[in-house]
XYZ file of N, CA and C in Angstrom:
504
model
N 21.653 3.641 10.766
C 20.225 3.859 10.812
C 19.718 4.356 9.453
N 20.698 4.952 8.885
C 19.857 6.023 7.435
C 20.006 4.643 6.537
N 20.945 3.664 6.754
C 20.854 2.812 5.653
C 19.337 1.691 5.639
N 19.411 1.754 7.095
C 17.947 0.522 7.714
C 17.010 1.004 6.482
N 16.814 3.137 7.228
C 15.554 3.926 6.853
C 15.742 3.567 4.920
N 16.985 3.608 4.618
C 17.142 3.660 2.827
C 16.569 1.700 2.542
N 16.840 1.263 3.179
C 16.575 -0.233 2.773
C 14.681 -0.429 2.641
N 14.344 -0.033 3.845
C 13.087 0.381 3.964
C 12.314 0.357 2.745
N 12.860 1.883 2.919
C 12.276 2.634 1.644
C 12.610 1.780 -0.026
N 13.615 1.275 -0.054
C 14.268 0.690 -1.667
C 12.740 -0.219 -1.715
N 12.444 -0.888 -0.328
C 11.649 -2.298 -0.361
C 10.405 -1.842 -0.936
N 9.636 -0.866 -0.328
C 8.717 -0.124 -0.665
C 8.695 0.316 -1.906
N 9.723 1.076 -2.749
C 9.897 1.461 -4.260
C 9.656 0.405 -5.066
N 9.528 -1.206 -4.862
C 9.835 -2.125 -5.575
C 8.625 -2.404 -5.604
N 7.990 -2.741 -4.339
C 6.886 -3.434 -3.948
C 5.538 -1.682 -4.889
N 6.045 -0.526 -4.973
C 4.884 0.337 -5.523
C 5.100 -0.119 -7.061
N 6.651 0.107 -7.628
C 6.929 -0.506 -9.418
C 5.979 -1.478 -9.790
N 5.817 -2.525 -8.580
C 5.453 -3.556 -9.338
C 3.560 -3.832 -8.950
N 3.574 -2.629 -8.016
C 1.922 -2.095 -8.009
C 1.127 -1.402 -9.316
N 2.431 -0.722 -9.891
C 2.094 -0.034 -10.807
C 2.334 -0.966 -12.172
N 2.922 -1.888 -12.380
C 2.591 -2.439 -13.336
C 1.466 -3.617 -13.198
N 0.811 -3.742 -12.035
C -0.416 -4.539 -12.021
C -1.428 -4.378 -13.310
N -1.270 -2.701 -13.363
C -2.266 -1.732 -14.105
C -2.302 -2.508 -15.559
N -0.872 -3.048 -15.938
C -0.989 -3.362 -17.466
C -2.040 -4.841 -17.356
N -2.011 -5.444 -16.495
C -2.325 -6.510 -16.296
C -3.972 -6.288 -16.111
N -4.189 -5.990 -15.624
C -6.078 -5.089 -15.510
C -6.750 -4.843 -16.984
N -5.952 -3.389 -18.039
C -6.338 -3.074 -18.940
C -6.639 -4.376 -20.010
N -5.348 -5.323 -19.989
C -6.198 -6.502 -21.254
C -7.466 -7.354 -20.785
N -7.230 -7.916 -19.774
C -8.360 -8.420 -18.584
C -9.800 -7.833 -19.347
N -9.669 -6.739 -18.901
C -10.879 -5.791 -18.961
C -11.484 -5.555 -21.020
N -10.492 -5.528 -21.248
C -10.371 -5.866 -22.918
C -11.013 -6.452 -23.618
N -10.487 -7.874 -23.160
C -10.872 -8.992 -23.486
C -12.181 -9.154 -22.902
N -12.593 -8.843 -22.321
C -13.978 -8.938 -21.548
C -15.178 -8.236 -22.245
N -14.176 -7.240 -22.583
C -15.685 -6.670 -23.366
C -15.822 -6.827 -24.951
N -14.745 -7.192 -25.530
C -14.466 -7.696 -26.785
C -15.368 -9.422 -26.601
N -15.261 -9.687 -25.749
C -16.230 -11.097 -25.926
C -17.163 -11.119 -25.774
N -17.936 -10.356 -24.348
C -19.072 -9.709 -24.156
C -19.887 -9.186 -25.567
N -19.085 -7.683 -25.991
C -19.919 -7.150 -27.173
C -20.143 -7.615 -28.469
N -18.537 -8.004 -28.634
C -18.320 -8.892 -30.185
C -18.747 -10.248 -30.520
N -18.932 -10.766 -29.978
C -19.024 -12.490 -29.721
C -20.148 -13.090 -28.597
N -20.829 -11.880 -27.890
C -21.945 -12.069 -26.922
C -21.768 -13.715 -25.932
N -20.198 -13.561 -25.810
C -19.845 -14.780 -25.121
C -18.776 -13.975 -23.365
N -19.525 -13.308 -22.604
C -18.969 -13.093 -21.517
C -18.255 -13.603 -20.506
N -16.954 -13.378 -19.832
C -16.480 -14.425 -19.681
C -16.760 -14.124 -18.094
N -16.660 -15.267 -16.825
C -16.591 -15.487 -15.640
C -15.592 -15.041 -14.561
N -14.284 -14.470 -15.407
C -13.324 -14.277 -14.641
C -13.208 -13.013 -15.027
N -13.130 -12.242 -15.603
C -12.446 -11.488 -16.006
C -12.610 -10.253 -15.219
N -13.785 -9.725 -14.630
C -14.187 -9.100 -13.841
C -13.654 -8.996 -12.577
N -13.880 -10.576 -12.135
C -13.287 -10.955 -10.898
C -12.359 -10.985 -10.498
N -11.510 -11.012 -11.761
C -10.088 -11.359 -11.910
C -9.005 -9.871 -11.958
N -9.806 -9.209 -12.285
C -9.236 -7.147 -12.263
C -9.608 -6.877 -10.717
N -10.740 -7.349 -10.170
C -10.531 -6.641 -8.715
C -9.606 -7.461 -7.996
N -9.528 -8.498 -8.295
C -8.511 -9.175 -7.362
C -7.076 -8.556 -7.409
N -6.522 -7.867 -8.645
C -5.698 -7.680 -8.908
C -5.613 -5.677 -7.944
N -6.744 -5.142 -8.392
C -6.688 -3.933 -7.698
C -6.236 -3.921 -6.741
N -6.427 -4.921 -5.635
C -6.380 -5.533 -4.051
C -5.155 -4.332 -3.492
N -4.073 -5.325 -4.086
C -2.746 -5.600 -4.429
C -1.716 -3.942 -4.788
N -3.191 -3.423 -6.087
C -1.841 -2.582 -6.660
C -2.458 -1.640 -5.542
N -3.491 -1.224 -5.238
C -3.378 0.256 -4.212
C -2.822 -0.229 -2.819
N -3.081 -1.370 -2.515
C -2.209 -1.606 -1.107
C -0.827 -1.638 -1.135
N -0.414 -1.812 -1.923
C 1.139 -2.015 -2.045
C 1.982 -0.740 -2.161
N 1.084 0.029 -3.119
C 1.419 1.332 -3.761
C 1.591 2.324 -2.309
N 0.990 2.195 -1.330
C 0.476 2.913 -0.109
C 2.027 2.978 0.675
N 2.478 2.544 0.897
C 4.011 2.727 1.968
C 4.735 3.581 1.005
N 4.927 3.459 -0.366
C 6.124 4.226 -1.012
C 5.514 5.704 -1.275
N 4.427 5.344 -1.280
C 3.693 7.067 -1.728
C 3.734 7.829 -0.280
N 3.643 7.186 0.582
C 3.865 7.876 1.972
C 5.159 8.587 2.032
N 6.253 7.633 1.514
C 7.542 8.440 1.436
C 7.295 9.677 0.330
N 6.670 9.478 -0.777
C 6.688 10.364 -1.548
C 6.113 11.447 -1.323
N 5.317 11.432 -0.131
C 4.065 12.580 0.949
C 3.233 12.859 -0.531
N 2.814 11.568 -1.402
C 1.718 11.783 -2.317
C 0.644 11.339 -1.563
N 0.369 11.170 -0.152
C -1.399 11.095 0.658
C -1.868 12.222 0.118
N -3.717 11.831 0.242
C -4.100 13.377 0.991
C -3.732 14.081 2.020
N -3.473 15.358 2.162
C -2.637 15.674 3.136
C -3.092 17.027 3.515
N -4.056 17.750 4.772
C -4.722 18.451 5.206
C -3.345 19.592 5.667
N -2.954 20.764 5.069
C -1.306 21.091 5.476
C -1.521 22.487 5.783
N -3.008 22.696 6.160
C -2.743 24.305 6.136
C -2.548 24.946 7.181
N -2.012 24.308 8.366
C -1.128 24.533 9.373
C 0.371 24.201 9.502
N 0.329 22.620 9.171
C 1.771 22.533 8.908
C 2.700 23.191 7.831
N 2.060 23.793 6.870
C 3.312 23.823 6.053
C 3.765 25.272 6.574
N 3.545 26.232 7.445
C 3.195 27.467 8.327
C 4.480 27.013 8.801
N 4.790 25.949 9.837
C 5.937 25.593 10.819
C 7.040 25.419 10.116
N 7.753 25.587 10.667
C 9.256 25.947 10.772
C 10.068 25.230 12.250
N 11.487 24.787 11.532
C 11.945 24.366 12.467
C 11.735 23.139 13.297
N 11.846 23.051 14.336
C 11.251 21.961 15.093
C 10.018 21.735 15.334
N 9.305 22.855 15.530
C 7.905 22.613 15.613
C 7.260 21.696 14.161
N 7.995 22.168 12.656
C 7.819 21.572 11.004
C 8.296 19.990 11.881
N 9.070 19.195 12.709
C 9.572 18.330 12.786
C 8.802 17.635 13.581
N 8.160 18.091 14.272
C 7.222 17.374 15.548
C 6.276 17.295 15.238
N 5.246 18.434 13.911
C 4.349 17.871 13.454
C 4.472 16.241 12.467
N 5.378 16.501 11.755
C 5.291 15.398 10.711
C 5.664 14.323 11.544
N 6.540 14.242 12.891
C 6.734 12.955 13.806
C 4.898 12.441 13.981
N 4.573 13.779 14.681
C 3.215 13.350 15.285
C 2.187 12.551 14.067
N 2.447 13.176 13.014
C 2.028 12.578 11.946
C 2.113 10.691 11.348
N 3.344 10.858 11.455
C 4.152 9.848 10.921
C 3.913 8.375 12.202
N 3.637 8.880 13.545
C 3.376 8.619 14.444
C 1.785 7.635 14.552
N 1.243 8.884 13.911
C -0.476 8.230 14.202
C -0.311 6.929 12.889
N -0.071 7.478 11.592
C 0.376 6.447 11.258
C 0.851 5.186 10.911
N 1.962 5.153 11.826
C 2.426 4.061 12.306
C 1.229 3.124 12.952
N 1.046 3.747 14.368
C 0.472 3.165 15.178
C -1.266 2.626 14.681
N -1.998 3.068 13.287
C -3.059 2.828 12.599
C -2.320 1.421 12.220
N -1.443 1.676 11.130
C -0.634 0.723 10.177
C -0.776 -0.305 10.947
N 0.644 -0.080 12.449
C 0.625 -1.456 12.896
C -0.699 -2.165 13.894
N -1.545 -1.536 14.062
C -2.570 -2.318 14.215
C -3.693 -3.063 13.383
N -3.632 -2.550 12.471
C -4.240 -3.013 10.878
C -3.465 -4.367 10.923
N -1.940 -4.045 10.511
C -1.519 -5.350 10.373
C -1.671 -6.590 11.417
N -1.778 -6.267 12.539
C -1.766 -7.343 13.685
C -3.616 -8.023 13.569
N -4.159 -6.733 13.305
C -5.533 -7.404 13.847
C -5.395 -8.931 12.189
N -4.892 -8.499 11.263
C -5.287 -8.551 9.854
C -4.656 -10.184 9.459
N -3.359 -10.397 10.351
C -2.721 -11.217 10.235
C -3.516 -12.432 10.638
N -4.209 -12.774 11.549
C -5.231 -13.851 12.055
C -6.017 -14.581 10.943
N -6.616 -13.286 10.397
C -7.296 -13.286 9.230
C -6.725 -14.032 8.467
N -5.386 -13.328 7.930
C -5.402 -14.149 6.732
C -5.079 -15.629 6.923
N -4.336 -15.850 8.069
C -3.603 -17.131 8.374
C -5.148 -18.076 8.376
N -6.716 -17.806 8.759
C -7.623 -18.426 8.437
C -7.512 -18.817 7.098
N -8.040 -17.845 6.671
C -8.329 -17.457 5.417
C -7.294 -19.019 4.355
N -5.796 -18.942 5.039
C -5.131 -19.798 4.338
C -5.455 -21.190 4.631
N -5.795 -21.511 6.132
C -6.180 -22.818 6.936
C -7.489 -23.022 6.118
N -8.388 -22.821 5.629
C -9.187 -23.064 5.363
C -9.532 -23.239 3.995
N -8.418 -22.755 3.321
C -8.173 -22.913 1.388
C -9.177 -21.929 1.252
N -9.022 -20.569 1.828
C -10.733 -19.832 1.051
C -10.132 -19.565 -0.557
N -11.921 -19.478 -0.707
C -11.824 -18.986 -2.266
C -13.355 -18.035 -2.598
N -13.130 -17.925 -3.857
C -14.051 -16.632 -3.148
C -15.716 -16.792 -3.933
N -16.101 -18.074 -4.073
C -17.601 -18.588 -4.154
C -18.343 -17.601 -5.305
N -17.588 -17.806 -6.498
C -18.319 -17.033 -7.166
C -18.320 -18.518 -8.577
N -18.734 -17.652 -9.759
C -18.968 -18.924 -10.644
C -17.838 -19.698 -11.161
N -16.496 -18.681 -10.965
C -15.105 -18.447 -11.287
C -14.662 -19.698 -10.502
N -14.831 -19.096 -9.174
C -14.420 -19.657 -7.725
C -12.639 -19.927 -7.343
N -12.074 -18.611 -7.543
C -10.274 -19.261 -7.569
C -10.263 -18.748 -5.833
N -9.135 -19.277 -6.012
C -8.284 -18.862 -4.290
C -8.112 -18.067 -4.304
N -8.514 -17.405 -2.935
C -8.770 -16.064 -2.441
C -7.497 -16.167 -1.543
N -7.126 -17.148 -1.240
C -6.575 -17.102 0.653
C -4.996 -15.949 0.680
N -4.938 -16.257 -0.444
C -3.227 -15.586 -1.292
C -3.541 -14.063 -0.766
N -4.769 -13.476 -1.378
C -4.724 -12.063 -1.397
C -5.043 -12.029 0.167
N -5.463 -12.503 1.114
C -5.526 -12.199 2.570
C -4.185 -11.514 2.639
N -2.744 -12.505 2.429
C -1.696 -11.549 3.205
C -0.849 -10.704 2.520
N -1.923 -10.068 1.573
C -1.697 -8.780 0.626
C -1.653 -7.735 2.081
N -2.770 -7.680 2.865
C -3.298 -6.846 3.655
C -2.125 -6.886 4.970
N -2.040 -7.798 5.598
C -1.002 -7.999 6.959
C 0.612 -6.940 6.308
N 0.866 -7.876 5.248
C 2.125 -7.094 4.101
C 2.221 -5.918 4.316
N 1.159 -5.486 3.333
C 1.136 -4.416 3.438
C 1.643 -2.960 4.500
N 0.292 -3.357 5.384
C 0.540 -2.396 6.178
C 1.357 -2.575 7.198
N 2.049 -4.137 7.187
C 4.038 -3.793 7.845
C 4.573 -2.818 7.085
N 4.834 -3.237 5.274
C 5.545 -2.157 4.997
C 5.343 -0.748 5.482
N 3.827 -0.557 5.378
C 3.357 0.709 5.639
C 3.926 1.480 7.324
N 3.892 0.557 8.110
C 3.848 0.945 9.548
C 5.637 0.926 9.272
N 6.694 0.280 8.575
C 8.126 0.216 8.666
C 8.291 1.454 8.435
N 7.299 1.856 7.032
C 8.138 3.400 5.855
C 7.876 4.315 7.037
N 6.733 4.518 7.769
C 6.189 5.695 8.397
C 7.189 5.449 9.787
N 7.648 4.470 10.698
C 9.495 4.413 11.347
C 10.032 5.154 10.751
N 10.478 4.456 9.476
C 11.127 5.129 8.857
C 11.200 6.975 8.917
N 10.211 7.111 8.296
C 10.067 8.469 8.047
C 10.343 9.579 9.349
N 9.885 8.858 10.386
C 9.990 9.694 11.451
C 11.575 9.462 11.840
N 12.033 8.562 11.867
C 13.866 8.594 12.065
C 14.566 9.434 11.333
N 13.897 9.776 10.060
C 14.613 10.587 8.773
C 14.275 11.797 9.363
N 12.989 12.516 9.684
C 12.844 13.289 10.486
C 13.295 13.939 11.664
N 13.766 12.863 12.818
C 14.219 13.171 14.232
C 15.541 13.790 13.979
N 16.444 12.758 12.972
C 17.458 12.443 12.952
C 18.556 13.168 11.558
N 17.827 12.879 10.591
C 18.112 13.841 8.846
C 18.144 15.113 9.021
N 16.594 15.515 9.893
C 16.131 17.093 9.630
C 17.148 18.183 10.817
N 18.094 17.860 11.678
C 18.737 18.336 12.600
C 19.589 19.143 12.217
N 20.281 18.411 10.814
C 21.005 19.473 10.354
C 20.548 21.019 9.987
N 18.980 20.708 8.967
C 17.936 21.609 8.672
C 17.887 22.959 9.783
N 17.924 22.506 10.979
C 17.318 23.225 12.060
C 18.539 23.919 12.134
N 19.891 23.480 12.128
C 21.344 23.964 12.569
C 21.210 25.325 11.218
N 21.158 24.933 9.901
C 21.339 25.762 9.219
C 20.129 27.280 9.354
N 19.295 26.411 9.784
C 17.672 27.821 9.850
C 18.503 28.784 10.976
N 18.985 28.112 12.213
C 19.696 29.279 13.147
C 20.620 30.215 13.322
C-alpha cells in the first residue's frame, strides 16, 4: 500500500515539475508581446491567449502535489491543537472532503471534455487554436487530485499508527 501511496505521489511530483516549468514558457510569451506591442507597435494575436492557456495547466496540475506538501490554504487553528488520533481523524476528515470534491469535479468534468474533443472546440478568438486539449487538463487533474488526497488519508490511517504508539 505505502508503495501504491509513494507511486501516487512520484506521479504528482512530476506532473507539479513540469507545472512549474510552464512558468518559463509564459515569461518569453509575455516578452515578446510587449517588445512588439511597444517597440515595433506590431501586437501580436496569440500571445496573450497563448499564456492563459498555458496557466490552465500549470495551477491545475501543481494542485495534487502541493496537497501532499499541505502547501493549501489551510484554516489550522483547531487542528494543529490535536494530538494523537483525534490529529488523525481530523486530517482523514479533511483529506476526505477532499477527495470526495476532487472526485466529483472530475466525473462531472469528464463529459465535458470528451465534447469539447467531439466537436474539435477551439476557442473563437482572432488566434482561434484548439481548445479541446486543455478540456482534459481539468478531468486529469482532479483524478490526480482525488488519488493524492486517498493517498494521503492511507498515509494517515495507516503511517501515523506508529506516531500514536510512540505518543503513549
Amino acid at each position: 500500500m505505502k508503495q501504491i501511496c509513494s507511486l501516487i505521489t512520484g506521479i504528482n511530483r512530476v506532473l507539479f515539475l513540469a507545472a512549474a516549468a510552464l512558468i518559463f514558457a509564459v515569461v518569453p510569451m509575455l516578452l515578446f508581446e510587449v517588445v512588439a506591442r511597444y517597440a515595433f507597435d506590431s501586437p501580436t494575436v496569440w500571445a496573450m491567449e497563448a499564456s492563459t492557456l498555458v496557466f490552465g495547466p500549470h495551477f491545475l496540475f501543481a494542485g495534487p502535489y502541493l496537497l501532499h506538501l499541505k502547501g493549501h490554504v489551510a484554516v489550522d487553528i483547531f487542528s494543529e491543537k490535536l494530538h494523537g488520533r483525534a490529529k488523525i481523524a481530523s486530517e482523514v476528515f479533511s483529506y476526505l472532503v477532499v477527495a470526495i470534491f476532487a472526485g466529483v469535479f472530475a466525473m462531472v468534468s469528464w463529459p465535458l471534455a470528451m465534447n469539447s474533443f467531439g466537436m474539435a472546440e477551439t476557442s473563437f478568438s482572432a488566434w482561434n487554436p484548439p481548445i479541446w486539449w486543455l478540456k482534459f487538463v481539468v478531468p486529469l487533474s482532479f483524478a490526480m487530485l482525488f488519488a493524492q488526497a486517498i493517498a494521503e488519508i492511507l498515509q494517515a490511517v495507516f503511517f501515523s499508527e506508529n506516531e500514536i504508539g510512540a505518543d503513549a
